[in-house]
mmCIF file of C-alpha atoms in Angstrom:
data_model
loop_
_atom_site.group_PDB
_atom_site.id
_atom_site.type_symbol
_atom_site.label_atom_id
_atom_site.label_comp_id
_atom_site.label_asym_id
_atom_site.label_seq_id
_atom_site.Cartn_x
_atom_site.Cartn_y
_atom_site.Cartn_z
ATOM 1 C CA UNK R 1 -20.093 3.820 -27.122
ATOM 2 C CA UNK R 2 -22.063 1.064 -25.114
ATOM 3 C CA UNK R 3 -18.935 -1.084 -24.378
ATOM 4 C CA UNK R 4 -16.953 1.835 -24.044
ATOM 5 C CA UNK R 5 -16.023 4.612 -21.483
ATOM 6 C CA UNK R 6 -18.225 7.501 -22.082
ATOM 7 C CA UNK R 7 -16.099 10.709 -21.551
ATOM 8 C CA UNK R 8 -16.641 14.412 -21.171
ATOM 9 C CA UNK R 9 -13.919 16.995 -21.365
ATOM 10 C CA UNK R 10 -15.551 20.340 -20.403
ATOM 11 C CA UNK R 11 -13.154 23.549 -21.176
ATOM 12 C CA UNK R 12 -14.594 27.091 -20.525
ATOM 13 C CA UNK R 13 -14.542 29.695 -23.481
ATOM 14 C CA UNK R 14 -11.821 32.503 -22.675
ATOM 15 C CA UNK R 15 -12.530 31.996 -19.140
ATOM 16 C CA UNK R 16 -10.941 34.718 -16.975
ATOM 17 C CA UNK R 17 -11.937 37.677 -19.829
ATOM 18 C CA UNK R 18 -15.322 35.634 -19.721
ATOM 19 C CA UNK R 19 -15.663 36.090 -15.763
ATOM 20 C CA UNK R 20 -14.846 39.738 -16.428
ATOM 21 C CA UNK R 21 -17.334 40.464 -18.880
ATOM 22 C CA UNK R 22 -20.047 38.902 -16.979
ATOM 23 C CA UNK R 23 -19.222 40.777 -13.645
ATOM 24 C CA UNK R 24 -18.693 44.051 -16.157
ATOM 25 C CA UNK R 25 -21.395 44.605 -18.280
ATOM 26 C CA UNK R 26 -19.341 47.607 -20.100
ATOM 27 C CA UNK R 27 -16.620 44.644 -21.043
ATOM 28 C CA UNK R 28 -19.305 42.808 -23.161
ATOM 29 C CA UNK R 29 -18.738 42.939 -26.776
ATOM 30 C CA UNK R 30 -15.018 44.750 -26.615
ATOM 31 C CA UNK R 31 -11.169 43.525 -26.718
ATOM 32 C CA UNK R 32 -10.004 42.882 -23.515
ATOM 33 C CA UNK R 33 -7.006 41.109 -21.921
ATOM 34 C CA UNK R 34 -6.828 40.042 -18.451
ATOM 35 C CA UNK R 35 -3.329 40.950 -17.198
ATOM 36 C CA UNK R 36 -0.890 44.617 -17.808
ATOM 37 C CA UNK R 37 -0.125 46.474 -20.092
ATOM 38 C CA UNK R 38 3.224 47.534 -18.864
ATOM 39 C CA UNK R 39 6.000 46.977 -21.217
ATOM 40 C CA UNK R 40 7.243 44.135 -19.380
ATOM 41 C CA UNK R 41 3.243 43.013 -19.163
ATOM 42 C CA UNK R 42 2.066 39.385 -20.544
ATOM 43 C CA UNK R 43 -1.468 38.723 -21.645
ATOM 44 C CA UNK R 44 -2.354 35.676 -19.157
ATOM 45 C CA UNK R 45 -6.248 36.012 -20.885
ATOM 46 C CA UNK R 46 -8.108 37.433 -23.704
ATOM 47 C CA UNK R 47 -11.696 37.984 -25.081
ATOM 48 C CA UNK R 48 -12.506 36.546 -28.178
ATOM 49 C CA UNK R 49 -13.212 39.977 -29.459
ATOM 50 C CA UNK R 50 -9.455 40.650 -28.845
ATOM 51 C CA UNK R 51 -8.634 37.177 -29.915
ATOM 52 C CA UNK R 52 -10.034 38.449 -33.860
ATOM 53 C CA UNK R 53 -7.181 40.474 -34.101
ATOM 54 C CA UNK R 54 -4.256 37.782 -33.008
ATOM 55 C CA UNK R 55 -4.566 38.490 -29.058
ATOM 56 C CA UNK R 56 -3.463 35.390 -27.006
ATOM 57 C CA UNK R 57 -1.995 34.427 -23.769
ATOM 58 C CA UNK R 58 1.057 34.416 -23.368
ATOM 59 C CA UNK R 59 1.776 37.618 -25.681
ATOM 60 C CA UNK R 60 3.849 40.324 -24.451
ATOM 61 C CA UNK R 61 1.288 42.898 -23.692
ATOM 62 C CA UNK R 62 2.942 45.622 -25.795
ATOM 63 C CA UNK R 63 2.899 43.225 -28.847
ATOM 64 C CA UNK R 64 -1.054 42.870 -28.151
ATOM 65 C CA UNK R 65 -1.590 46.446 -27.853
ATOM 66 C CA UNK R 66 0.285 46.486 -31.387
ATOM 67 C CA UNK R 67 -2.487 44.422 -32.846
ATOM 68 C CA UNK R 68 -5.033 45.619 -31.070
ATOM 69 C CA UNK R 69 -5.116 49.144 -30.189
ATOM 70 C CA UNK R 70 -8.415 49.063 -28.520
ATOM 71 C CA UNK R 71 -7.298 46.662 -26.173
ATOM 72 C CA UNK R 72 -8.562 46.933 -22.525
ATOM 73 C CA UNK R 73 -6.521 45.373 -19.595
ATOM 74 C CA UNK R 74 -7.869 44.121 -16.688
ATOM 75 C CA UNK R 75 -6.321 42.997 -13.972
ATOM 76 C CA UNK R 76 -6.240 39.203 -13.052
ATOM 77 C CA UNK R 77 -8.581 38.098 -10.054
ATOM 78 C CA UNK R 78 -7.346 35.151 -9.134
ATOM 79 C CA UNK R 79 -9.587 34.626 -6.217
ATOM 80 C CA UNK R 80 -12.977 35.286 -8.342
ATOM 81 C CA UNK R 81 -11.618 32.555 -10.643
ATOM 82 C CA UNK R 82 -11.189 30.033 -8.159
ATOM 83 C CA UNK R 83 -14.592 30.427 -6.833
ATOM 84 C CA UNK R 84 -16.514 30.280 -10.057
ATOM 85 C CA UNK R 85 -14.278 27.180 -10.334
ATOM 86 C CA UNK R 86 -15.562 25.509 -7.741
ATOM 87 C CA UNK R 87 -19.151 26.688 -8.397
ATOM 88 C CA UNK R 88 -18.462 24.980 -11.760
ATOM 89 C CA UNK R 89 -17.276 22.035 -10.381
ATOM 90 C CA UNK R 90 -20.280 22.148 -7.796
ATOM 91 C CA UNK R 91 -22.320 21.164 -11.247
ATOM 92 C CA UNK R 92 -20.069 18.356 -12.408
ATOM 93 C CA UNK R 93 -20.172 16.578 -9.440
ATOM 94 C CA UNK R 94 -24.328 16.330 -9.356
ATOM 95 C CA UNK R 95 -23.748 13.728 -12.159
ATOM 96 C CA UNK R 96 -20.763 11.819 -11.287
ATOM 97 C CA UNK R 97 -17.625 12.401 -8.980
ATOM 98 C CA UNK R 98 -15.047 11.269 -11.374
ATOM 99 C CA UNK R 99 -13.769 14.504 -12.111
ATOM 100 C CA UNK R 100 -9.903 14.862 -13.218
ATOM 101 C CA UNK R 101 -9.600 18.798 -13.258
ATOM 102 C CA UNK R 102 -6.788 19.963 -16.005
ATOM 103 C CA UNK R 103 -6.723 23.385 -14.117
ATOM 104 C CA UNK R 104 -9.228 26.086 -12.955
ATOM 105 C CA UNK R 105 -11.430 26.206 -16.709
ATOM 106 C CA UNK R 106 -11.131 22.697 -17.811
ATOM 107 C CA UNK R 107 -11.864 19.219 -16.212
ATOM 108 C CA UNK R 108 -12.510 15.333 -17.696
ATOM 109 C CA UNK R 109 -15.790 13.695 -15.994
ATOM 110 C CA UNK R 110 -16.058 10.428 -16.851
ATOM 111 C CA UNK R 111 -19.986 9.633 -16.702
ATOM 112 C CA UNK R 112 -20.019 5.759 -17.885
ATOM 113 C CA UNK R 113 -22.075 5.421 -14.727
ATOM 114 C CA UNK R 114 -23.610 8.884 -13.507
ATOM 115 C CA UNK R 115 -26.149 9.763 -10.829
ATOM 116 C CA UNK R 116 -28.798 10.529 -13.010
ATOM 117 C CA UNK R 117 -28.860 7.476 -14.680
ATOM 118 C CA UNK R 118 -28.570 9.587 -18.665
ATOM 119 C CA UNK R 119 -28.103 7.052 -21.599
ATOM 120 C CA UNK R 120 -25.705 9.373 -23.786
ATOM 121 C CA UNK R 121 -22.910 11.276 -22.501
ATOM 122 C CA UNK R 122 -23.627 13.859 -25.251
ATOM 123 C CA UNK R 123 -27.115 14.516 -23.003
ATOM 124 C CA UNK R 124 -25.132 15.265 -20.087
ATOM 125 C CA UNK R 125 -22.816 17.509 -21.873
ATOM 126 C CA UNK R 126 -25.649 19.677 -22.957
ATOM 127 C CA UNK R 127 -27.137 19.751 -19.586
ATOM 128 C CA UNK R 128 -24.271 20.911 -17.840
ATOM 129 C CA UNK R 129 -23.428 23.501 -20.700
ATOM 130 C CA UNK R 130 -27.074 24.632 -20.324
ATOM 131 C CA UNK R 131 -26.793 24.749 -16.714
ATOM 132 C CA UNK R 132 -23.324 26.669 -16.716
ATOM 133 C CA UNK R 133 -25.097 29.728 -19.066
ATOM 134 C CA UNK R 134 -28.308 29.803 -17.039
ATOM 135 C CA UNK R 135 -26.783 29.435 -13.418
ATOM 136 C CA UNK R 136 -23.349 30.986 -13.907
ATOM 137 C CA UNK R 137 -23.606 33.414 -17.075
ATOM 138 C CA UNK R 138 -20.870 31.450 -18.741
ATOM 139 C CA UNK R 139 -20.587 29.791 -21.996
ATOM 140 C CA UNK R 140 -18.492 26.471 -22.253
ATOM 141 C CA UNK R 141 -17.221 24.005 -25.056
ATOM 142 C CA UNK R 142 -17.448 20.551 -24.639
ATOM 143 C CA UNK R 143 -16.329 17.013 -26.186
ATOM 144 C CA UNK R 144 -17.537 13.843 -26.280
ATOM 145 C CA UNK R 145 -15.939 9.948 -26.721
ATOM 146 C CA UNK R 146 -14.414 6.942 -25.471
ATOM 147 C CA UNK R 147 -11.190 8.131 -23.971
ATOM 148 C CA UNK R 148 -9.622 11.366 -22.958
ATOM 149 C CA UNK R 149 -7.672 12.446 -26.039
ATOM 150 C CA UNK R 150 -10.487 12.665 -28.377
ATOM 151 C CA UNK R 151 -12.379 14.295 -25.889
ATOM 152 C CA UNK R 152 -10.101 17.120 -25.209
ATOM 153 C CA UNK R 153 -10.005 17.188 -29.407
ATOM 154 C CA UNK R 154 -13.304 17.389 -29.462
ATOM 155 C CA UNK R 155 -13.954 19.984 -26.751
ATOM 156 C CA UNK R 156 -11.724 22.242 -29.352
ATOM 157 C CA UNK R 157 -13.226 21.794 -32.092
ATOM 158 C CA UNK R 158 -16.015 24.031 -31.996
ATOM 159 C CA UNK R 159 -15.540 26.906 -29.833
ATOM 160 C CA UNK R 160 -16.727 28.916 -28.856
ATOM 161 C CA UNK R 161 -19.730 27.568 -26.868
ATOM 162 C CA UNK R 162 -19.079 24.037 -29.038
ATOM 163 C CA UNK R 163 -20.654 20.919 -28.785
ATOM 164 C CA UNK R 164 -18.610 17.407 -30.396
ATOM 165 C CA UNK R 165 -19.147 14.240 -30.427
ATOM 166 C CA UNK R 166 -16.326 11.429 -31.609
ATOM 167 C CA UNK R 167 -18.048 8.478 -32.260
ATOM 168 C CA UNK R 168 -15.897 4.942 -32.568
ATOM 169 C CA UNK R 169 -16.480 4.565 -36.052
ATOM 170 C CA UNK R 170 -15.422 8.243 -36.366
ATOM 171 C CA UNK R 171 -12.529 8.450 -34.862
ATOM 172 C CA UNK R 172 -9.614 6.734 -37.374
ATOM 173 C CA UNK R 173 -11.034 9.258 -39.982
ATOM 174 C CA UNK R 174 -11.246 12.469 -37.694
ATOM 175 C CA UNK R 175 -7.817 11.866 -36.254
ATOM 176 C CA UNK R 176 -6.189 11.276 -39.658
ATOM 177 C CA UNK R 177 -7.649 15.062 -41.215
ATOM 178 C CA UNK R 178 -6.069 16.318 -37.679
ATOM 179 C CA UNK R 179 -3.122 18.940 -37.778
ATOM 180 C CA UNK R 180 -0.175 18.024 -36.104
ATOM 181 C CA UNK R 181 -0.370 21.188 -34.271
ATOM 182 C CA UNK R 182 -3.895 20.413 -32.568
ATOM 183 C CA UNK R 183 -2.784 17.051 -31.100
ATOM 184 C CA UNK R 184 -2.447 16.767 -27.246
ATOM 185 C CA UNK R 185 0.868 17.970 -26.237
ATOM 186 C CA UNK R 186 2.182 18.802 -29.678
ATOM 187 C CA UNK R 187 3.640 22.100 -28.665
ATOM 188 C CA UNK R 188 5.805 25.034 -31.162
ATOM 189 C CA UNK R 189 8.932 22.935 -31.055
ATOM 190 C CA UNK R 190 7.486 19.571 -30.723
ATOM 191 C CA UNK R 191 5.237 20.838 -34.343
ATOM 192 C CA UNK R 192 8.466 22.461 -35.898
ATOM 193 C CA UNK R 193 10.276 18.904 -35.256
ATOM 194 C CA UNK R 194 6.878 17.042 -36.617
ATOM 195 C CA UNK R 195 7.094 19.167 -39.830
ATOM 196 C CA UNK R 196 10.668 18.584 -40.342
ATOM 197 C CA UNK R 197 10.304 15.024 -40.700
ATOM 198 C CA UNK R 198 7.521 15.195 -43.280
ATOM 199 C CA UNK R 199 4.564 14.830 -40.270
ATOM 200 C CA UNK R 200 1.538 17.253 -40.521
ATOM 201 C CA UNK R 201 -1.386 15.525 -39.662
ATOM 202 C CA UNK R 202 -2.838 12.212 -38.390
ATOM 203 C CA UNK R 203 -2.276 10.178 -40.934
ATOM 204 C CA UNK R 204 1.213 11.237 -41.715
ATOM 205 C CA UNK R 205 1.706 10.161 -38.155
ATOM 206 C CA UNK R 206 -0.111 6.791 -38.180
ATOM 207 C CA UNK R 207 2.423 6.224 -40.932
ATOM 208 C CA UNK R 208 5.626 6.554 -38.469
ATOM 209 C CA UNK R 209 6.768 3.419 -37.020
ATOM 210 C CA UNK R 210 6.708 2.983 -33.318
ATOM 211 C CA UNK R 211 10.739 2.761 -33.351
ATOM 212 C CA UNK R 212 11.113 5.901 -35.692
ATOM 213 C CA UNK R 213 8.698 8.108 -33.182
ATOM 214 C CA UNK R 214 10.891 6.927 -30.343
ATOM 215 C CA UNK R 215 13.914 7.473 -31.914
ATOM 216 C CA UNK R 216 13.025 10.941 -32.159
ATOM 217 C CA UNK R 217 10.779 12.137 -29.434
ATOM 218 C CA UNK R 218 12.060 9.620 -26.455
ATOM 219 C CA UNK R 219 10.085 7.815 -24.742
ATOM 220 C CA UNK R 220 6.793 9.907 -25.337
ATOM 221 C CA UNK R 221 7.079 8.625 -29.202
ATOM 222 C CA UNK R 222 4.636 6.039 -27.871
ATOM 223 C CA UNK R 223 1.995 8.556 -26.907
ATOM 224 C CA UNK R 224 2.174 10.265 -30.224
ATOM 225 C CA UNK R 225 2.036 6.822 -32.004
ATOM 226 C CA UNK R 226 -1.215 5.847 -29.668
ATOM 227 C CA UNK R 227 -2.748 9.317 -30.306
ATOM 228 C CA UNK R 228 -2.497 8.504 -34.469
ATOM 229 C CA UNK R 229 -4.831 5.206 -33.774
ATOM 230 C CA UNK R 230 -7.292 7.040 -31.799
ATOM 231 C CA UNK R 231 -5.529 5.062 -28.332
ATOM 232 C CA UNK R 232 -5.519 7.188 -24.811
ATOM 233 C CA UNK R 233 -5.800 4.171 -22.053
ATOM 234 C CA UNK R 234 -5.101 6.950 -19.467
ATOM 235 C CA UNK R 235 -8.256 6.680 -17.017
ATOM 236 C CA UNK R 236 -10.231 9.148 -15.515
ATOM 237 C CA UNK R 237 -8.157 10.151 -11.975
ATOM 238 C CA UNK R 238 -10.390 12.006 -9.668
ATOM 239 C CA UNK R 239 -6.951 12.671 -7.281
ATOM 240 C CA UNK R 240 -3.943 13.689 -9.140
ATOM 241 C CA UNK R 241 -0.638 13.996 -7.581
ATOM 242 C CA UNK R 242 0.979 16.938 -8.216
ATOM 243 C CA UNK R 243 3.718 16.969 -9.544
ATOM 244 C CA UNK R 244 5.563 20.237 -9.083
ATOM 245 C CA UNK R 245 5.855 23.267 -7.308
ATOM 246 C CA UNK R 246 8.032 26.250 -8.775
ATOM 247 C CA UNK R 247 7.676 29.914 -9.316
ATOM 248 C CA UNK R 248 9.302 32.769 -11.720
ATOM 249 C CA UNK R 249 9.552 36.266 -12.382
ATOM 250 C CA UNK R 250 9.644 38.284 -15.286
ATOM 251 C CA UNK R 251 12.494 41.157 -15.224
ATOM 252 C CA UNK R 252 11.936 44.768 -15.109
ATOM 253 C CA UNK R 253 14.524 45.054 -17.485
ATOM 254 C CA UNK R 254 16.526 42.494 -19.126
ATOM 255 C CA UNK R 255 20.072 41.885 -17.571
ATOM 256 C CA UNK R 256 23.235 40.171 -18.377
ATOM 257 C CA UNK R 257 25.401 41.402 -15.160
ATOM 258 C CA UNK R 258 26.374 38.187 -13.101
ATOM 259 C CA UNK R 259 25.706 40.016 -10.142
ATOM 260 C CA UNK R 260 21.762 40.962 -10.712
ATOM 261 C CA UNK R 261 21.391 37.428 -11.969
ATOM 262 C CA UNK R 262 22.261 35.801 -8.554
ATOM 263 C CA UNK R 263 20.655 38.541 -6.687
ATOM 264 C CA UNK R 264 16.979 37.832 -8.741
ATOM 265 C CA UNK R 265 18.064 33.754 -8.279
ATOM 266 C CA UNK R 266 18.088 34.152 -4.558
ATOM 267 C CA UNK R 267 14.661 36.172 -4.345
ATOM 268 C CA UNK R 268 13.582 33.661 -6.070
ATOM 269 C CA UNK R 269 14.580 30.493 -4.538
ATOM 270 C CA UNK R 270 13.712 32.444 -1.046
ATOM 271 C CA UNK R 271 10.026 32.669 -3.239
ATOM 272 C CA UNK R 272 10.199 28.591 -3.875
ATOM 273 C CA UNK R 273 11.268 27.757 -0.479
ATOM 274 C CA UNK R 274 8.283 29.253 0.994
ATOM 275 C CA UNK R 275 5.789 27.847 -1.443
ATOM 276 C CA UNK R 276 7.523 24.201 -0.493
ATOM 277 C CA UNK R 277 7.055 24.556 2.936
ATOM 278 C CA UNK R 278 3.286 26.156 2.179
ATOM 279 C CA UNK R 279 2.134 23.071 0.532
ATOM 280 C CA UNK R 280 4.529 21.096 2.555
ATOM 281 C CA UNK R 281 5.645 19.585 -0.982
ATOM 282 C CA UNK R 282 9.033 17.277 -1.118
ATOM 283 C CA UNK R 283 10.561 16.457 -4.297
ATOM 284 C CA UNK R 284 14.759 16.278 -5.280
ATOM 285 C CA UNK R 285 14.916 17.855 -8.784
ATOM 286 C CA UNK R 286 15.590 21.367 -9.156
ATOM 287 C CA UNK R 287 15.238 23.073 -12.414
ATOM 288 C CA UNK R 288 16.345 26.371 -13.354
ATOM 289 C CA UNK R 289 14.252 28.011 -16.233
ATOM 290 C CA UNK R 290 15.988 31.088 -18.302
ATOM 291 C CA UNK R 291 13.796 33.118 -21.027
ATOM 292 C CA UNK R 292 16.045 35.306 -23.066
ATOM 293 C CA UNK R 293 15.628 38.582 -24.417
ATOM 294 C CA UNK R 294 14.265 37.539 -27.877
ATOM 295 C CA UNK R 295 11.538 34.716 -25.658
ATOM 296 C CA UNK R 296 14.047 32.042 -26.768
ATOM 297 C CA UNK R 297 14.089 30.043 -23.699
ATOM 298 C CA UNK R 298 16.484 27.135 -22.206
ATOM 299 C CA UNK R 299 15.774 24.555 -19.041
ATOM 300 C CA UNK R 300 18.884 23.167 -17.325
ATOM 301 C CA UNK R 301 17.960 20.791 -14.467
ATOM 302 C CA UNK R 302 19.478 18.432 -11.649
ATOM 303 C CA UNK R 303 18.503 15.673 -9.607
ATOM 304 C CA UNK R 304 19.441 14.477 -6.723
ATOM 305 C CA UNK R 305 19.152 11.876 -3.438
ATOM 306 C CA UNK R 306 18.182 14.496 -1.291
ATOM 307 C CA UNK R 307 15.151 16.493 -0.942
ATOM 308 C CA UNK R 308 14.904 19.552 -1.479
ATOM 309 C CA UNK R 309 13.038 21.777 0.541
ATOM 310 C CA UNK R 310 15.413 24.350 2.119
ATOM 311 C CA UNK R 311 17.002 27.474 1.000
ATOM 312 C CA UNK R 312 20.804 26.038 1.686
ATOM 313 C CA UNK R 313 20.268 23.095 -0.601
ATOM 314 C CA UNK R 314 18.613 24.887 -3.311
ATOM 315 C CA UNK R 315 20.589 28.510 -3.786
ATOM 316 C CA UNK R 316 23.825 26.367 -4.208
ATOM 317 C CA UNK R 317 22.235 24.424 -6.903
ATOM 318 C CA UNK R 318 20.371 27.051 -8.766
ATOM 319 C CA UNK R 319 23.439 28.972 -8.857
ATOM 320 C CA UNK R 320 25.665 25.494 -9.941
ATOM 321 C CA UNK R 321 22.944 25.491 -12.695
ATOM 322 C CA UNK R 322 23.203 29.169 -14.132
ATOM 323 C CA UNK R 323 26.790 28.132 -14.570
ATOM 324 C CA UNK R 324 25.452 25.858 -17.472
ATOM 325 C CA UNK R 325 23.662 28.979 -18.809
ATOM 326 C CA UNK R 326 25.417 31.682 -21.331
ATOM 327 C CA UNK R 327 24.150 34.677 -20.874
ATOM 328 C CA UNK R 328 26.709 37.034 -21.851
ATOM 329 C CA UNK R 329 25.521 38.562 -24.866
ATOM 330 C CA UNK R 330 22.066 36.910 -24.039
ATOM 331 C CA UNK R 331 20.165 39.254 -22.176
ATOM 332 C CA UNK R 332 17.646 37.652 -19.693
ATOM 333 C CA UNK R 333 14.119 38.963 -19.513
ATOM 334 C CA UNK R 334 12.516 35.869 -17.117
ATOM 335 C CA UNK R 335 14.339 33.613 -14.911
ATOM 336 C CA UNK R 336 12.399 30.723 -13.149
ATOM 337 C CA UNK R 337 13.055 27.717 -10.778
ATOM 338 C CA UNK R 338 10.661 24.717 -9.707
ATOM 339 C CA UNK R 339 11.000 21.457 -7.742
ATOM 340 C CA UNK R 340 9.598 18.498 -9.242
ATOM 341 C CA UNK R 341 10.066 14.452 -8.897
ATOM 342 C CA UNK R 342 8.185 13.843 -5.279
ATOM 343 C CA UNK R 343 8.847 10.734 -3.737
ATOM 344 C CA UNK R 344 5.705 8.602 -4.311
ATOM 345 C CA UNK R 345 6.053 9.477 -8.132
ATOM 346 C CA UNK R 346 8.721 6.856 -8.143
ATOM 347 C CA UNK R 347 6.533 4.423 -6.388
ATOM 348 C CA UNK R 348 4.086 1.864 -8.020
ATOM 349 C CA UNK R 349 3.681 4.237 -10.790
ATOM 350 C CA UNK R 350 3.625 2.994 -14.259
ATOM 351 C CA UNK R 351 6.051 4.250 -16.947
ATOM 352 C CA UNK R 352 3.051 5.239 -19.349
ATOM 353 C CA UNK R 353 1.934 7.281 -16.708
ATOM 354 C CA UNK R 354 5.208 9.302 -15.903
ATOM 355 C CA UNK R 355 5.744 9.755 -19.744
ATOM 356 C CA UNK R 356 1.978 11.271 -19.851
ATOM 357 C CA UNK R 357 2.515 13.757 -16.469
ATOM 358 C CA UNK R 358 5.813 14.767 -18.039
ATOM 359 C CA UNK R 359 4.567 15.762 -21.591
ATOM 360 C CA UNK R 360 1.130 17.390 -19.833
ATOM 361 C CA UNK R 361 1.871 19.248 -16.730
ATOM 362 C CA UNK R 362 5.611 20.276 -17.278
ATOM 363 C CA UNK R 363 5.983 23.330 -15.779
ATOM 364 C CA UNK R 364 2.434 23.829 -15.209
ATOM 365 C CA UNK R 365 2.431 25.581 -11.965
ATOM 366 C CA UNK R 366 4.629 28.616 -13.899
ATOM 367 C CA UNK R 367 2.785 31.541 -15.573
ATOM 368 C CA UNK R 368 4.680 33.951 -17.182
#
C-alpha cells in the first residue's frame, strides 16, 4: 500500500458488556446484556457469551431472556462509556490526529503519515490493540487497507479481538466471496431487496450495471456499485457534521387510541425541542418515526424553508405527519421524531457525500 492511503478502522469487541465485565469481575465469563429486562426492555448490548445463544442488540429483552435464560441485565452507563471513549481515543491520537469516530466503540485513523514514523499500518494496529488490553483491560478488532470500506470489512472479519489486513491485490477476490449482508450499509431490507434480484455476494454485485443498481436503490446504487470494485474515495474526516438530532420512546404498552398518540407526540417533540436548543442544532426536516406492534416500522417525513427549532413549528407538523400513518388496527409500540437537513449540509457539499451520510448515519442519534 506504498502509493496508497494506509487505513485503520478500530471497532471494540461488545463494548458496553465489555466495560462491564472489566469493572465486574463476577460478569467475566457469563451472558449478560446491558439494558432491562422489562417486557417492554431492548437489549442495547450483549456479551459474547450471551451472543452464543442468538443475544443481540436491538432484541426485545423478553425475546433474549427466551434464548437465554441465564441472561444477566445490567444497566447502561452511559457516562462510563464515554470516558473509556475518550481514554481510547487518548491512544489513537499519539499516532496521528486523523481520527473520524463512527460512534463511542469504533473510529477510522488514517495513519499514511503518523507521529511515530511506523512503515505498516498493520504495526500500528497491533500496537494500539496491545496498548488498549494492557492500559484499558479491553480487547478490540481491527482492519487494515487502502480506503475505509475494506477497512471496516476487515475490522469484522475476525472478531473477536481480530486482526485483518486487505491488501490491493487482495481485495477484487475478498470482496467478490463477500455476503451481501456484510457490505457497508446493506441493512435487513436493503439484503431482502439484494436477494430478490438474484444479488448475494460481491461478485453477483460487480455483475449489476451502474444504471440497473440505480434504478433500484436511488441514488446510493453508485455506492453499492463502487463497494463491488473494492472503490470507497470517502477520506478520512477528523470533524464530521452532524447531521441530526432526534429522540424516541418506546411505549409502556402499545396503543392505537388517537388521543394517547398525540399526547406521547407532544412529550416527545417537547423532548426534541430541548435537545435542539441543547446543542443549539438548526435543521428544516422533521421526520416522524412509527414502530408497530409486530417491530414493522414506517418513516414519514417533511421538509421545509423554515427551521425548525421550536415547539409551535414542530407539534403541528408531527401531528400533520401521523395523519399519513394508519394505525387503527396497527398497534404502536415506539413512536420517534428527529430533525435533520442543517443548513451548511446544503452548502459546498458534494452529492457523493450526502448519498454516503444518508445511507450511514440515518437515524443514528435514535436508540431504541
Amino acid at each position: 500500500m506504498d502509493d496508497l492511503k494506509k487505513i485503520i478502522h478500530i471497532d471494540m469487541d461488545a463494548f458496553y458488556a465489555s466495560v462491564e465485565q472489566r469493572d465486574n469481575p463476577e460478569l467475566k465469563g457469563k451472558p449478560i446484556a446491558v439494558g432491562y429486562s422489562e417486557e417492554r426492555g431492548v437489549v442495547a448490548a450483549a456479551s459474547y457469551e450471551a451472543r452464543k445463544y442468538g443475544v443481540r442488540s436491538t432484541m426485545p429483552s423478553t425475546r433474549a431472556k427466551r434464548l437465554c435464560p441465564e441472561l444477566i441485565f445490567i444497566p447502561g452507563r452511559m457516562g462510563v462509556y464515554k470516558e473509556v471513549s475518550r481514554q481510547i481515543h487518548e491512544i489513537f491520537h499519539e499516532y496521528t490526529d486523523l481520527i473520524e469516530p463512527l460512534s463511542l466503540d469504533e473510529a477510522f485513523l488514517d495513519v499514511t503519515e503518523n507521529k511515530r514514523n511506523i512503515l505498516l499500518a498493520v504495526d500500528i494496529a497491533k500496537e494500539i490493540k496491545h496498548r488498549i488490553c494492557e492500559e484499558l483491560n479491553l480487547v478490540a478488532s481491527a482492519g487494515i487497507s487502502y480506503n475505509k470500506f475494506l477497512a471496516k470489512i476487515a475490522s469484522d472479519y475476525r472478531k473477536p479481538d481480530g486482526l485483518c489486513t486487505i491488501h490491493p491485490n487482495q481485495a477484487m477476490d475478498f470482496v467478490a466471496r463477500l455476503p451481501i449482508e456484510s457490505f457497508w450499509g446493506v441493512g435487513p431490507v436493503t439484503a431482502k431487496k439484494m436477494h430478490s434480484l438474484g444479488v448475494h455476494n460481491g461478485k453477483l454485485l460487480r455483475e449489476c450495471s451502474l444504471d440497473m443498481l440505480t434504478r433500484h436503490f436511488g441514488k446510493v446504487g453508485s455506492i453499492y456499485y463502487d463497494f463491488s470494485r473494492a472503490i470507497d474515495l470517502r477520506p478520512v474526516e477528523a470533524v464530521r457534521v452532524r447531521k441530526s438530532i432526534g429522540c424516541e420512546t418506546t411505549l409502556m404498552k402499545d396503543i392505537t387510541k388517537t388521543s394517547a398518540v398525540i399526547i406521547e407526540l407532544y412529550h416527545i417533540a417537547t423532548e426534541l425541542v430541548a435537545r435542539l436548543q441543547r446543542n443549539g442544532f438548526r435543521g428544516n426536516t422533521l421526520t416522524l418515526k412509527i414502530k408497530f406492534h409486530d417491530f414493522n416500522q414506517i418513516t414519514r417525513s417533511y421538509t421545509q424553508s423554515q427551521d425548525l427549532t421550536t415547539l409551535d413549528l414542530i407539534l403541528p407538523l408531527a401531528k400533520q405527519l401521523l395523519k399519513e400513518v394508519d394505525y387503527s388496527t396497527h398497534p404502536i409500540r415506539l413512536i420517534g421524531l428527529s430533525v435533520s437537513h442543517p443548513r451548511d449540509e446544503h452548502e459546498d457539499v458534494g452529492m457523493e457525500r450526502k448519498m454516503w451520510e444518508q445511507l450511514s448515519f440515518e437515524f443514528s442519534d435514535w436508540k431504541d
